[in-house]
Amino acid sequence: MSPVADFDFIIVGAGSAGCLLANRLSANPEHRVLVIEAGGKDDWFWIKVPVGYLYTIANPRTDWGFTTEADPGLAGRSILYARGRVIGGCSSINAMIHMRGQASDYELWAQATGDERWLWGGPDRPGETLDIYKQLENYFGGADEWHGADGEIRVERARVRWKILDAWQTAAAELGIEPKEEFNRGDNSGSAYFHVNQKRGRRWSMADAFLHPISHRPNLTVYTRTQALKLLMDEQVSEDHRRGAWTTARHRAAGVRLLKDGEIVEVHARREVILAAGAVGSPHLMQVSGLGPAGLLAQHGVPVVVDLPGVGENLQDHLQIRSVYRVKGARTVNTLYRNWITRAGMGLQYLLMRSGPLTMPPSTLGAFAKSDPGLSSPDMEWHVQPLSLPKFGEPLHPFGAITPSVCNLRPTSRGHVRMADANPLTHPKIMCNYLSTDADLEVAVRGLRMTRQIMAAPALARYQPEEMLPGPQLVSDDDLQAAARELGTTIFHPVGTCAMGAFDTRGLPRSPATVLDTDCRVYGVAGLRVVDASAMPTITSGNTNAPVMLIAERAARAILEQPQ
């Protein structure tokens, strides 16, 4: 094996964070930047059509196809754990919902890291988060106190509305969940149609935003269909690489071993290796490279480079509990798809006007509420879909129906991602441990009961909603807990497996769960960062793509501010 080339920065993963990092770091023509992507190009028709997620998720062309371990919290079920394996990563196959989260989410990040810059901020308040979001976004309505218009991330309103969802929104208001103009203003209480990452009816992935516009740069190289196998380490670290909390580092990330075009090759990094492979991929690559819990590494015969107990731990995810209600006299995707004339009409509407159901994200309407009035901010979210199906990947039901799914925004259950063996090509074991705490079970039951109350409100009476799942015969808390285990499934928001945390005056992490500092640097290893959803110490309130971009932008600035 010999090096293919030397670069200043090597980025593992061309997903959301990787695309932004490539953009920012290659802006300096003196930086040679390599991006490594295990998947292929994002030029497939179904990636660009918003409803194409039906064809990209669980498709080996675009999805890693991970599955979880059998989970007691899901009645022993194993479920699909989709992760993007294509240029653009999850932003090429996700729901496209643009959700910043709530101000309270970033208070938790500030507490975890000891860094007030994570706070939401605003006039006369500390924190950079709102300002960075505004700088990143290109909002369809133009710039104002809440939005930016000069950034790369296009944000538009949904291009299709549904009378049945309007009625659901009115029904929710009858229970105190008031309609609002939009989310993303710090407290998401209420209901609104989601904003989406689309541009004129087409998916606007983070590759569209950050990578494709700079593909011409001569100092940027992108390897597709290339698998990262192992991080390469130098044992001796020069004083130049020992800064701040990294004065104790005895190793430096020197490069990456790759499987490219059927051959094993090595690439070297003069300055940094940056992992942006996601909350599953990044900790797995670290573990097979000797960075992780010493006991786990020893179990699989991997020499311990640095004992990092938090690598792969602290996995958090949003579990959605899908209720299905049959409705009458309502236009839904089920009814439109069942009739070949209206099905063809949906296609023509999209081709001619870039509007209609084919522009629809998986969930169109959202609502946020508190499971307990004493909470300071909402801890439950509904994703309401004008369609229904038995489970993802199966055909739509042959009757008109809607699916109001409810999730706990702040789960207390914690899971993990752990190597299955020393082979980097073997998928890791993903154990989510959903509904493993009493608190999460209580919120699940409250969510199902509130869903029933909304569906029974007068505003929906004309559609004669009939509960199909979980079923009106299930009444007791025990019944509904069992239903939550049977019906619950991921919304594909895994985070936290290489969490940021605070350090003491000696440069040591305050918690054994801490893997990164506030600038996403890996403890004990110079020249290595993890910049993706792994870094979140706690999960945000809603879809996680926008918060990943916040992390990536802050990390890019920290890298560029360092002396060379």
mmCIF file of C-alpha atoms in Angstrom, residues 99-102 104-106 108-109 129 133 188 316-318 368 378 381 407-411 493 495 533 536-548 550-551:
data_model
loop_
_atom_site.group_PDB
_atom_site.id
_atom_site.type_symbol
_atom_site.label_atom_id
_atom_site.label_comp_id
_atom_site.label_asym_id
_atom_site.label_seq_id
_atom_site.Cartn_x
_atom_site.Cartn_y
_atom_site.Cartn_z
ATOM 1 C CA MET A 99 -36.500 22.497 11.521
ATOM 2 C CA ARG A 100 -34.063 24.489 13.627
ATOM 3 C CA GLY A 101 -35.301 23.130 16.935
ATOM 4 C CA GLN A 102 -36.208 25.249 19.941
ATOM 5 C CA SER A 104 -34.327 25.376 24.953
ATOM 6 C CA ASP A 105 -32.416 22.733 22.964
ATOM 7 C CA TYR A 106 -29.412 25.001 22.682
ATOM 8 C CA LEU A 108 -28.839 22.222 26.993
ATOM 9 C CA TRP A 109 -25.935 22.274 24.540
ATOM 10 C CA THR A 129 -27.267 30.039 16.965
ATOM 11 C CA TYR A 133 -29.033 29.898 10.933
ATOM 12 C CA ASN A 188 -42.558 25.891 18.355
ATOM 13 C CA GLN A 316 -30.723 9.237 21.017
ATOM 14 C CA ASP A 317 -33.517 9.154 18.474
ATOM 15 C CA HIS A 318 -37.110 10.266 18.013
ATOM 16 C CA PHE A 368 -45.982 20.876 18.958
ATOM 17 C CA PRO A 378 -43.157 21.552 24.005
ATOM 18 C CA GLU A 381 -44.489 16.723 18.067
ATOM 19 C CA CYS A 407 -43.134 11.548 19.036
ATOM 20 C CA ASN A 408 -41.366 12.428 22.270
ATOM 21 C CA LEU A 409 -38.946 15.253 21.439
ATOM 22 C CA ARG A 410 -36.791 14.748 24.532
ATOM 23 C CA PRO A 411 -36.488 11.000 25.110
ATOM 24 C CA HIS A 493 -32.936 11.158 13.756
ATOM 25 C CA VAL A 495 -27.638 11.657 17.276
ATOM 26 C CA ALA A 533 -25.102 14.505 14.286
ATOM 27 C CA MET A 536 -25.004 16.555 19.641
ATOM 28 C CA PRO A 537 -24.958 16.085 23.420
ATOM 29 C CA THR A 538 -28.770 16.011 23.411
ATOM 30 C CA ILE A 539 -31.261 15.629 20.598
ATOM 31 C CA THR A 540 -33.002 18.709 19.232
ATOM 32 C CA SER A 541 -36.764 19.232 19.070
ATOM 33 C CA GLY A 542 -37.555 18.027 15.575
ATOM 34 C CA ASN A 543 -35.778 17.070 12.384
ATOM 35 C CA THR A 544 -32.012 17.106 12.776
ATOM 36 C CA ASN A 545 -30.598 18.158 9.389
ATOM 37 C CA ALA A 546 -30.613 21.915 10.074
ATOM 38 C CA PRO A 547 -28.873 21.503 13.467
ATOM 39 C CA VAL A 548 -26.196 19.410 11.738
ATOM 40 C CA LEU A 550 -25.218 24.636 12.447
ATOM 41 C CA ILE A 551 -22.593 22.290 13.906
#
